[in-house]
Amino acid sequence: MNSVGTFWIFCLTFLVCADVVGRYLLDAPIRGAAEMVGYSIVTAVFLQLANTLHVGRFTRADLLILRLEQTRPAGAFTVDGIFNLLGAAVFTMIAWGTSPKFVHAWRTSEITGTPGDFTFVIWPFLAVIVLGAAATAVEFATQFIRCAIRIVGALRRPEPGHRPGWPVLTGFAAVLGAAALVVAAGLTNIQVGLFTIVCLLVLIYAGMPIGVAMIAVGFAGIWLIRGDADLGVRVLSRSSTEYLRSYFFGVVPLFVLMGLLVNVSDVGRDTFDVARWLLRRIRGGLGIATVAANAIFASITGSSIASAAVFTKIATPEMLRHGYTPRFSVGVVAGSSVLGMLIPPSLLLIVYGFLAEESVGHLFLAAIVPGIILAAAMSLAIVLMATLWPSFVGGTKIEEDAASAESVRSAALKLAPIALLVALVLGGIYGGVFTPTEAGAAGAFGALVIAIARRKLTWRNLWATMVETGYVTVSILFLLLGARIFGQMLAMSNLPQQMSALAVGADLGLHGFLAVYILLIVLLGTILDSVSIMVITLPFALPVVQHLGGDLIWFGVVAVVAVEIGLLTPPFGISCYVVKSTLDDSRITLNQIFAGAAPFVVIMILVVTLLVAVPELSLLFK
């Protein structure tokens, strides 16, 4: 199933490109292309869900679970087993709720599309959703059985230093008991909304997969608000079959595929080489070269994690060889990697666009100036630190042969593929030639051609790239599905509207609310990844910002910069962990990476403050 879904997503690149070529060159677009892409996205996701869970790629905050596994394994396995049971229940409900639709479509040969133009039967797609949900439920049940076996093993053969798990189980039972008492007390809709937010945060911190937690809590909230469990099942089924069935969701796998193919083709190394050559005589030049290369690389990948992994291998050894301190060398890589999620095309801006129902193209335009400002601020800070704090930066050695290693001609040749991709993707969007989905397909095809032309692509790493594209796509879109269901529950509770009224009544104003919101997401950034933070907080933040008169395009840029701070802050700091795991050097500790990234956290706080104070910086191209 996973292989079929993986190949299916890869084929979307050629389908969308063929539609664009047919429309512009042959005046013969592919009929029903939008419908085919929409149905392909939802079915490809459900085909890959079970395997994504099997390989541990469901997004979760596993800090507590990992700590418990080291000290109280029986308690940890019990809690994890309960989460697996809930996951099995969630996907069983999705399969159960979708089955009647499948049966009806099968019996009636129900069709979709435009009659007389392009139509196709929909029962095969519904069958895949039922099959994928059922397979995921079985995988959750299998993992529950594994947890039960591990519990028995931990109780029978306790290892030295392990403590009993009953305190964990007692605490978990107390939480469930308290929740039951609260529910039995009879809550108003507003109170149900607040209660579900608390439950969601507790479940996430305890280690439940975030998408599953949002769906489970959303279902429970709908049941409590409307008193109808069948309605909750219908919401789950309808969201699973209709929400993800959108042509615009094709932008996620296509941009992810483009970024991974660019990574394979060694474009990042060429970018760094050129930047190093241009900045070789500037104090702290290799640090600035890393920022510049990250900024350019971000314009064709849209992923901070990819940037951190690439430039850890490329830039860190070079900086260490030239006398830069270890903490600065790894800190500047981690710090500048956040540009990947701000400079368009950005996966976070795409996610925000879906959640806020705003134009992804407008968001990309809005992020250009803030991205340049952030990159410039980081570069200026490196020069100042190299001048005023040389013990922190180092970098006293100058490589004389760096000047002879490059020429204007060789530098231009190395940057040509990047320039072509940027012109193709961003030029196509801003010029009105491509939709974001079409730009993603064109960019993925262009990156594929570059990787083949440079002889960097083998069948093995092509398949690995396709599989990784599937994992990232499923993890993101499943989070969006969970956010959709959780957001529907919040809308039923009327909590977002009440929060807007409360913010107005408290006279916080837009800037006061933003200060509280930014503080909240920075704190959440210490335990959660960026996409998870956005899907959790935006359903109740967006109505408040809109009610207070804030522009949602501007707010999207502010939110992305603030969320990215969490990539650099302990204990989660995923960019810092990526640097550590990619570097694989025992001499450089995780604490050194966090210390090296700290100045860049300060810079990001200053930049987000500037963006809040001067909204026009994000709206110059609106």
mmCIF file with all atom_site columns, C-alpha atoms in Angstrom, residues 199-375:
data_model
loop_
_atom_site.group_PDB
_atom_site.id
_atom_site.type_symbol
_atom_site.label_atom_id
_atom_site.label_alt_id
_atom_site.label_comp_id
_atom_site.label_asym_id
_atom_site.label_entity_id
_atom_site.label_seq_id
_atom_site.pdbx_PDB_ins_code
_atom_site.Cartn_x
_atom_site.Cartn_y
_atom_site.Cartn_z
_atom_site.occupancy
_atom_site.B_iso_or_equiv
_atom_site.pdbx_formal_charge
_atom_site.auth_seq_id
_atom_site.auth_comp_id
_atom_site.auth_asym_id
_atom_site.auth_atom_id
_atom_site.pdbx_PDB_model_num
ATOM 1   C CA . CYS A 1 199 ? -7.061  17.659 27.559 1.00 0.00 ? 199 CYS A CA 1
ATOM 2   C CA . LEU A 1 200 ? -5.355  18.116 24.207 1.00 0.00 ? 200 LEU A CA 1
ATOM 3   C CA . LEU A 1 201 ? -2.273  19.712 25.752 1.00 0.00 ? 201 LEU A CA 1
ATOM 4   C CA . VAL A 1 202 ? -2.073  16.996 28.438 1.00 0.00 ? 202 VAL A CA 1
ATOM 5   C CA . LEU A 1 203 ? -2.345  14.188 25.859 1.00 0.00 ? 203 LEU A CA 1
ATOM 6   C CA . ILE A 1 204 ? 0.240   15.794 23.581 1.00 0.00 ? 204 ILE A CA 1
ATOM 7   C CA . TYR A 1 205 ? 2.709   16.328 26.409 1.00 0.00 ? 205 TYR A CA 1
ATOM 8   C CA . ALA A 1 206 ? 2.173   12.738 27.551 1.00 0.00 ? 206 ALA A CA 1
ATOM 9   C CA . GLY A 1 207 ? 3.233   11.507 24.103 1.00 0.00 ? 207 GLY A CA 1
ATOM 10  C CA . MET A 1 208 ? 0.072   10.771 22.138 1.00 0.00 ? 208 MET A CA 1
ATOM 11  C CA . PRO A 1 209 ? 0.454   11.307 18.358 1.00 0.00 ? 209 PRO A CA 1
ATOM 12  C CA . ILE A 1 210 ? -0.716  14.869 17.838 1.00 0.00 ? 210 ILE A CA 1
ATOM 13  C CA . GLY A 1 211 ? -3.046  14.244 14.913 1.00 0.00 ? 211 GLY A CA 1
ATOM 14  C CA . VAL A 1 212 ? -4.717  11.358 16.749 1.00 0.00 ? 212 VAL A CA 1
ATOM 15  C CA . ALA A 1 213 ? -5.047  13.467 19.911 1.00 0.00 ? 213 ALA A CA 1
ATOM 16  C CA . MET A 1 214 ? -6.748  16.301 17.996 1.00 0.00 ? 214 MET A CA 1
ATOM 17  C CA . ILE A 1 215 ? -9.187  13.917 16.301 1.00 0.00 ? 215 ILE A CA 1
ATOM 18  C CA . ALA A 1 216 ? -9.978  12.038 19.534 1.00 0.00 ? 216 ALA A CA 1
ATOM 19  C CA . VAL A 1 217 ? -10.483 15.228 21.555 1.00 0.00 ? 217 VAL A CA 1
ATOM 20  C CA . GLY A 1 218 ? -12.461 16.820 18.716 1.00 0.00 ? 218 GLY A CA 1
ATOM 21  C CA . PHE A 1 219 ? -14.756 13.782 18.539 1.00 0.00 ? 219 PHE A CA 1
ATOM 22  C CA . ALA A 1 220 ? -15.254 13.764 22.309 1.00 0.00 ? 220 ALA A CA 1
ATOM 23  C CA . GLY A 1 221 ? -15.973 17.503 22.302 1.00 0.00 ? 221 GLY A CA 1
ATOM 24  C CA . ILE A 1 222 ? -18.573 17.189 19.535 1.00 0.00 ? 222 ILE A CA 1
ATOM 25  C CA . TRP A 1 223 ? -20.218 14.343 21.448 1.00 0.00 ? 223 TRP A CA 1
ATOM 26  C CA . LEU A 1 224 ? -20.357 16.442 24.642 1.00 0.00 ? 224 LEU A CA 1
ATOM 27  C CA . ILE A 1 225 ? -21.619 19.585 22.898 1.00 0.00 ? 225 ILE A CA 1
ATOM 28  C CA . ARG A 1 226 ? -24.283 17.970 20.725 1.00 0.00 ? 226 ARG A CA 1
ATOM 29  C CA . GLY A 1 227 ? -24.928 14.825 22.769 1.00 0.00 ? 227 GLY A CA 1
ATOM 30  C CA . ASP A 1 228 ? -24.712 12.709 19.628 1.00 0.00 ? 228 ASP A CA 1
ATOM 31  C CA . ALA A 1 229 ? -21.854 10.260 19.093 1.00 0.00 ? 229 ALA A CA 1
ATOM 32  C CA . ASP A 1 230 ? -23.093 9.475  15.563 1.00 0.00 ? 230 ASP A CA 1
ATOM 33  C CA . LEU A 1 231 ? -22.600 13.122 14.643 1.00 0.00 ? 231 LEU A CA 1
ATOM 34  C CA . GLY A 1 232 ? -18.975 12.858 15.766 1.00 0.00 ? 232 GLY A CA 1
ATOM 35  C CA . VAL A 1 233 ? -18.462 9.796  13.560 1.00 0.00 ? 233 VAL A CA 1
ATOM 36  C CA . ARG A 1 234 ? -20.042 11.599 10.596 1.00 0.00 ? 234 ARG A CA 1
ATOM 37  C CA . VAL A 1 235 ? -17.751 14.609 11.111 1.00 0.00 ? 235 VAL A CA 1
ATOM 38  C CA . LEU A 1 236 ? -14.707 12.299 11.150 1.00 0.00 ? 236 LEU A CA 1
ATOM 39  C CA . SER A 1 237 ? -15.819 10.539 7.995  1.00 0.00 ? 237 SER A CA 1
ATOM 40  C CA . ARG A 1 238 ? -16.806 13.705 6.130  1.00 0.00 ? 238 ARG A CA 1
ATOM 41  C CA . SER A 1 239 ? -13.546 15.469 6.993  1.00 0.00 ? 239 SER A CA 1
ATOM 42  C CA . SER A 1 240 ? -11.500 12.428 5.943  1.00 0.00 ? 240 SER A CA 1
ATOM 43  C CA . THR A 1 241 ? -13.221 12.070 2.579  1.00 0.00 ? 241 THR A CA 1
ATOM 44  C CA . GLU A 1 242 ? -13.860 15.713 1.661  1.00 0.00 ? 242 GLU A CA 1
ATOM 45  C CA . TYR A 1 243 ? -11.407 18.058 3.418  1.00 0.00 ? 243 TYR A CA 1
ATOM 46  C CA . LEU A 1 244 ? -8.201  16.508 2.066  1.00 0.00 ? 244 LEU A CA 1
ATOM 47  C CA . ARG A 1 245 ? -9.805  16.053 -1.355 1.00 0.00 ? 245 ARG A CA 1
ATOM 48  C CA . SER A 1 246 ? -8.571  19.405 -2.576 1.00 0.00 ? 246 SER A CA 1
ATOM 49  C CA . TYR A 1 247 ? -6.442  20.273 -5.600 1.00 0.00 ? 247 TYR A CA 1
ATOM 50  C CA . PHE A 1 248 ? -4.559  22.847 -3.540 1.00 0.00 ? 248 PHE A CA 1
ATOM 51  C CA . PHE A 1 249 ? -3.288  20.213 -1.093 1.00 0.00 ? 249 PHE A CA 1
ATOM 52  C CA . GLY A 1 250 ? -1.154  18.964 -3.984 1.00 0.00 ? 250 GLY A CA 1
ATOM 53  C CA . VAL A 1 251 ? 1.218   21.819 -3.188 1.00 0.00 ? 251 VAL A CA 1
ATOM 54  C CA . VAL A 1 252 ? 2.489   19.959 -0.100 1.00 0.00 ? 252 VAL A CA 1
ATOM 55  C CA . PRO A 1 253 ? 3.927   16.776 -1.689 1.00 0.00 ? 253 PRO A CA 1
ATOM 56  C CA . LEU A 1 254 ? 5.129   18.613 -4.796 1.00 0.00 ? 254 LEU A CA 1
ATOM 57  C CA . PHE A 1 255 ? 7.166   21.221 -2.902 1.00 0.00 ? 255 PHE A CA 1
ATOM 58  C CA . VAL A 1 256 ? 8.483   18.542 -0.528 1.00 0.00 ? 256 VAL A CA 1
ATOM 59  C CA . LEU A 1 257 ? 9.562   16.437 -3.514 1.00 0.00 ? 257 LEU A CA 1
ATOM 60  C CA . MET A 1 258 ? 11.259  19.440 -5.116 1.00 0.00 ? 258 MET A CA 1
ATOM 61  C CA . GLY A 1 259 ? 13.193  20.200 -1.928 1.00 0.00 ? 259 GLY A CA 1
ATOM 62  C CA . LEU A 1 260 ? 14.372  16.621 -1.509 1.00 0.00 ? 260 LEU A CA 1
ATOM 63  C CA . LEU A 1 261 ? 15.472  16.365 -5.149 1.00 0.00 ? 261 LEU A CA 1
ATOM 64  C CA . VAL A 1 262 ? 17.399  19.631 -4.804 1.00 0.00 ? 262 VAL A CA 1
ATOM 65  C CA . ASN A 1 263 ? 19.062  18.167 -1.731 1.00 0.00 ? 263 ASN A CA 1
ATOM 66  C CA . VAL A 1 264 ? 20.132  15.092 -3.696 1.00 0.00 ? 264 VAL A CA 1
ATOM 67  C CA . SER A 1 265 ? 21.656  17.177 -6.510 1.00 0.00 ? 265 SER A CA 1
ATOM 68  C CA . ASP A 1 266 ? 24.252  18.876 -4.243 1.00 0.00 ? 266 ASP A CA 1
ATOM 69  C CA . VAL A 1 267 ? 22.954  22.361 -5.029 1.00 0.00 ? 267 VAL A CA 1
ATOM 70  C CA . GLY A 1 268 ? 23.473  23.314 -1.387 1.00 0.00 ? 268 GLY A CA 1
ATOM 71  C CA . ARG A 1 269 ? 27.214  22.655 -1.585 1.00 0.00 ? 269 ARG A CA 1
ATOM 72  C CA . ASP A 1 270 ? 27.596  24.765 -4.735 1.00 0.00 ? 270 ASP A CA 1
ATOM 73  C CA . THR A 1 271 ? 25.669  27.606 -3.128 1.00 0.00 ? 271 THR A CA 1
ATOM 74  C CA . PHE A 1 272 ? 27.928  27.564 -0.086 1.00 0.00 ? 272 PHE A CA 1
ATOM 75  C CA . ASP A 1 273 ? 31.081  27.441 -2.213 1.00 0.00 ? 273 ASP A CA 1
ATOM 76  C CA . VAL A 1 274 ? 30.048  30.533 -4.150 1.00 0.00 ? 274 VAL A CA 1
ATOM 77  C CA . ALA A 1 275 ? 29.005  32.423 -1.013 1.00 0.00 ? 275 ALA A CA 1
ATOM 78  C CA . ARG A 1 276 ? 32.302  31.518 0.673  1.00 0.00 ? 276 ARG A CA 1
ATOM 79  C CA . TRP A 1 277 ? 34.241  32.799 -2.338 1.00 0.00 ? 277 TRP A CA 1
ATOM 80  C CA . LEU A 1 278 ? 32.343  36.097 -2.400 1.00 0.00 ? 278 LEU A CA 1
ATOM 81  C CA . LEU A 1 279 ? 32.698  36.729 1.354  1.00 0.00 ? 279 LEU A CA 1
ATOM 82  C CA . ARG A 1 280 ? 36.168  35.316 1.939  1.00 0.00 ? 280 ARG A CA 1
ATOM 83  C CA . ARG A 1 281 ? 37.694  38.652 3.048  1.00 0.00 ? 281 ARG A CA 1
ATOM 84  C CA . ILE A 1 282 ? 34.932  39.731 5.444  1.00 0.00 ? 282 ILE A CA 1
ATOM 85  C CA . ARG A 1 283 ? 35.344  39.164 9.171  1.00 0.00 ? 283 ARG A CA 1
ATOM 86  C CA . GLY A 1 284 ? 33.123  36.219 10.023 1.00 0.00 ? 284 GLY A CA 1
ATOM 87  C CA . GLY A 1 285 ? 32.786  35.616 6.298  1.00 0.00 ? 285 GLY A CA 1
ATOM 88  C CA . LEU A 1 286 ? 32.140  31.867 6.489  1.00 0.00 ? 286 LEU A CA 1
ATOM 89  C CA . GLY A 1 287 ? 29.320  32.485 8.955  1.00 0.00 ? 287 GLY A CA 1
ATOM 90  C CA . ILE A 1 288 ? 27.776  35.056 6.624  1.00 0.00 ? 288 ILE A CA 1
ATOM 91  C CA . ALA A 1 289 ? 28.316  32.661 3.717  1.00 0.00 ? 289 ALA A CA 1
ATOM 92  C CA . THR A 1 290 ? 26.329  30.041 5.628  1.00 0.00 ? 290 THR A CA 1
ATOM 93  C CA . VAL A 1 291 ? 23.464  32.505 6.158  1.00 0.00 ? 291 VAL A CA 1
ATOM 94  C CA . ALA A 1 292 ? 23.541  33.565 2.498  1.00 0.00 ? 292 ALA A CA 1
ATOM 95  C CA . ALA A 1 293 ? 23.653  29.975 1.260  1.00 0.00 ? 293 ALA A CA 1
ATOM 96  C CA . ASN A 1 294 ? 20.793  29.044 3.591  1.00 0.00 ? 294 ASN A CA 1
ATOM 97  C CA . ALA A 1 295 ? 18.741  31.977 2.271  1.00 0.00 ? 295 ALA A CA 1
ATOM 98  C CA . ILE A 1 296 ? 19.300  30.917 -1.351 1.00 0.00 ? 296 ILE A CA 1
ATOM 99  C CA . PHE A 1 297 ? 18.747  27.243 -0.559 1.00 0.00 ? 297 PHE A CA 1
ATOM 100 C CA . ALA A 1 298 ? 15.520  28.178 1.271  1.00 0.00 ? 298 ALA A CA 1
ATOM 101 C CA . SER A 1 299 ? 14.165  29.775 -1.890 1.00 0.00 ? 299 SER A CA 1
ATOM 102 C CA . ILE A 1 300 ? 14.008  26.364 -3.561 1.00 0.00 ? 300 ILE A CA 1
ATOM 103 C CA . THR A 1 301 ? 13.385  23.930 -0.677 1.00 0.00 ? 301 THR A CA 1
ATOM 104 C CA . GLY A 1 302 ? 11.091  25.525 1.912  1.00 0.00 ? 302 GLY A CA 1
ATOM 105 C CA . SER A 1 303 ? 12.312  23.306 4.747  1.00 0.00 ? 303 SER A CA 1
ATOM 106 C CA . SER A 1 304 ? 14.374  24.308 7.763  1.00 0.00 ? 304 SER A CA 1
ATOM 107 C CA . ILE A 1 305 ? 15.147  20.683 8.556  1.00 0.00 ? 305 ILE A CA 1
ATOM 108 C CA . ALA A 1 306 ? 16.601  20.096 5.089  1.00 0.00 ? 306 ALA A CA 1
ATOM 109 C CA . SER A 1 307 ? 18.708  23.247 5.399  1.00 0.00 ? 307 SER A CA 1
ATOM 110 C CA . ALA A 1 308 ? 20.040  22.212 8.814  1.00 0.00 ? 308 ALA A CA 1
ATOM 111 C CA . ALA A 1 309 ? 20.977  18.742 7.563  1.00 0.00 ? 309 ALA A CA 1
ATOM 112 C CA . VAL A 1 310 ? 22.640  19.959 4.358  1.00 0.00 ? 310 VAL A CA 1
ATOM 113 C CA . PHE A 1 311 ? 24.737  22.776 5.804  1.00 0.00 ? 311 PHE A CA 1
ATOM 114 C CA . THR A 1 312 ? 25.794  20.807 8.874  1.00 0.00 ? 312 THR A CA 1
ATOM 115 C CA . LYS A 1 313 ? 27.688  18.528 6.492  1.00 0.00 ? 313 LYS A CA 1
ATOM 116 C CA . ILE A 1 314 ? 28.922  21.326 4.237  1.00 0.00 ? 314 ILE A CA 1
ATOM 117 C CA . ALA A 1 315 ? 29.533  24.448 6.326  1.00 0.00 ? 315 ALA A CA 1
ATOM 118 C CA . THR A 1 316 ? 30.442  23.160 9.796  1.00 0.00 ? 316 THR A CA 1
ATOM 119 C CA . PRO A 1 317 ? 33.640  21.261 8.797  1.00 0.00 ? 317 PRO A CA 1
ATOM 120 C CA . GLU A 1 318 ? 34.805  24.264 6.767  1.00 0.00 ? 318 GLU A CA 1
ATOM 121 C CA . MET A 1 319 ? 34.263  26.695 9.635  1.00 0.00 ? 319 MET A CA 1
ATOM 122 C CA . LEU A 1 320 ? 36.021  24.403 12.112 1.00 0.00 ? 320 LEU A CA 1
ATOM 123 C CA . ARG A 1 321 ? 38.952  24.045 9.702  1.00 0.00 ? 321 ARG A CA 1
ATOM 124 C CA . HIS A 1 322 ? 39.269  27.834 9.481  1.00 0.00 ? 322 HIS A CA 1
ATOM 125 C CA . GLY A 1 323 ? 39.449  28.338 13.229 1.00 0.00 ? 323 GLY A CA 1
ATOM 126 C CA . TYR A 1 324 ? 35.843  29.167 14.056 1.00 0.00 ? 324 TYR A CA 1
ATOM 127 C CA . THR A 1 325 ? 34.747  27.954 17.472 1.00 0.00 ? 325 THR A CA 1
ATOM 128 C CA . PRO A 1 326 ? 32.662  24.762 17.582 1.00 0.00 ? 326 PRO A CA 1
ATOM 129 C CA . ARG A 1 327 ? 29.674  26.429 19.242 1.00 0.00 ? 327 ARG A CA 1
ATOM 130 C CA . PHE A 1 328 ? 29.583  29.239 16.659 1.00 0.00 ? 328 PHE A CA 1
ATOM 131 C CA . SER A 1 329 ? 30.080  26.836 13.753 1.00 0.00 ? 329 SER A CA 1
ATOM 132 C CA . VAL A 1 330 ? 27.098  24.686 14.697 1.00 0.00 ? 330 VAL A CA 1
ATOM 133 C CA . GLY A 1 331 ? 25.086  27.617 16.066 1.00 0.00 ? 331 GLY A CA 1
ATOM 134 C CA . VAL A 1 332 ? 25.153  29.577 12.822 1.00 0.00 ? 332 VAL A CA 1
ATOM 135 C CA . VAL A 1 333 ? 24.027  26.504 10.866 1.00 0.00 ? 333 VAL A CA 1
ATOM 136 C CA . ALA A 1 334 ? 21.123  25.866 13.238 1.00 0.00 ? 334 ALA A CA 1
ATOM 137 C CA . GLY A 1 335 ? 20.241  29.555 13.508 1.00 0.00 ? 335 GLY A CA 1
ATOM 138 C CA . SER A 1 336 ? 20.229  30.306 9.791  1.00 0.00 ? 336 SER A CA 1
ATOM 139 C CA . SER A 1 337 ? 18.312  27.118 8.974  1.00 0.00 ? 337 SER A CA 1
ATOM 140 C CA . VAL A 1 338 ? 15.092  28.831 10.127 1.00 0.00 ? 338 VAL A CA 1
ATOM 141 C CA . LEU A 1 339 ? 15.193  30.869 6.915  1.00 0.00 ? 339 LEU A CA 1
ATOM 142 C CA . GLY A 1 340 ? 13.959  27.736 5.153  1.00 0.00 ? 340 GLY A CA 1
ATOM 143 C CA . MET A 1 341 ? 10.512  28.119 6.703  1.00 0.00 ? 341 MET A CA 1
ATOM 144 C CA . LEU A 1 342 ? 10.160  31.857 6.006  1.00 0.00 ? 342 LEU A CA 1
ATOM 145 C CA . ILE A 1 343 ? 11.661  32.606 2.595  1.00 0.00 ? 343 ILE A CA 1
ATOM 146 C CA . PRO A 1 344 ? 9.185   31.343 -0.016 1.00 0.00 ? 344 PRO A CA 1
ATOM 147 C CA . PRO A 1 345 ? 8.346   28.709 -0.966 1.00 0.00 ? 345 PRO A CA 1
ATOM 148 C CA . SER A 1 346 ? 7.753   27.739 2.658  1.00 0.00 ? 346 SER A CA 1
ATOM 149 C CA . LEU A 1 347 ? 5.942   24.666 3.959  1.00 0.00 ? 347 LEU A CA 1
ATOM 150 C CA . LEU A 1 348 ? 4.822   26.571 7.060  1.00 0.00 ? 348 LEU A CA 1
ATOM 151 C CA . LEU A 1 349 ? 3.296   29.332 4.954  1.00 0.00 ? 349 LEU A CA 1
ATOM 152 C CA . ILE A 1 350 ? 1.515   26.652 2.917  1.00 0.00 ? 350 ILE A CA 1
ATOM 153 C CA . VAL A 1 351 ? 0.150   25.085 6.105  1.00 0.00 ? 351 VAL A CA 1
ATOM 154 C CA . TYR A 1 352 ? -0.898  28.497 7.398  1.00 0.00 ? 352 TYR A CA 1
ATOM 155 C CA . GLY A 1 353 ? -2.627  29.244 4.107  1.00 0.00 ? 353 GLY A CA 1
ATOM 156 C CA . PHE A 1 354 ? -4.743  26.100 4.423  1.00 0.00 ? 354 PHE A CA 1
ATOM 157 C CA . LEU A 1 355 ? -5.628  26.766 8.067  1.00 0.00 ? 355 LEU A CA 1
ATOM 158 C CA . ALA A 1 356 ? -6.422  30.453 7.545  1.00 0.00 ? 356 ALA A CA 1
ATOM 159 C CA . GLU A 1 357 ? -7.991  29.910 4.105  1.00 0.00 ? 357 GLU A CA 1
ATOM 160 C CA . GLU A 1 358 ? -5.712  32.573 2.650  1.00 0.00 ? 358 GLU A CA 1
ATOM 161 C CA . SER A 1 359 ? -3.893  32.662 -0.685 1.00 0.00 ? 359 SER A CA 1
ATOM 162 C CA . VAL A 1 360 ? -0.578  30.805 -0.569 1.00 0.00 ? 360 VAL A CA 1
ATOM 163 C CA . GLY A 1 361 ? 0.731   33.051 -3.357 1.00 0.00 ? 361 GLY A CA 1
ATOM 164 C CA . HIS A 1 362 ? -0.068  36.185 -1.339 1.00 0.00 ? 362 HIS A CA 1
ATOM 165 C CA . LEU A 1 363 ? 1.654   34.682 1.691  1.00 0.00 ? 363 LEU A CA 1
ATOM 166 C CA . PHE A 1 364 ? 4.753   33.941 -0.375 1.00 0.00 ? 364 PHE A CA 1
ATOM 167 C CA . LEU A 1 365 ? 4.816   37.568 -1.544 1.00 0.00 ? 365 LEU A CA 1
ATOM 168 C CA . ALA A 1 366 ? 4.372   38.834 2.004  1.00 0.00 ? 366 ALA A CA 1
ATOM 169 C CA . ALA A 1 367 ? 7.335   36.804 3.282  1.00 0.00 ? 367 ALA A CA 1
ATOM 170 C CA . ILE A 1 368 ? 9.923   38.100 0.799  1.00 0.00 ? 368 ILE A CA 1
ATOM 171 C CA . VAL A 1 369 ? 10.854  41.323 2.607  1.00 0.00 ? 369 VAL A CA 1
ATOM 172 C CA . PRO A 1 370 ? 10.741  39.800 6.139  1.00 0.00 ? 370 PRO A CA 1
ATOM 173 C CA . GLY A 1 371 ? 12.943  36.949 4.884  1.00 0.00 ? 371 GLY A CA 1
ATOM 174 C CA . ILE A 1 372 ? 15.500  39.382 3.515  1.00 0.00 ? 372 ILE A CA 1
ATOM 175 C CA . ILE A 1 373 ? 15.384  41.392 6.746  1.00 0.00 ? 373 ILE A CA 1
ATOM 176 C CA . LEU A 1 374 ? 15.969  38.293 8.872  1.00 0.00 ? 374 LEU A CA 1
ATOM 177 C CA . ALA A 1 375 ? 18.882  37.112 6.714  1.00 0.00 ? 375 ALA A CA 1
#
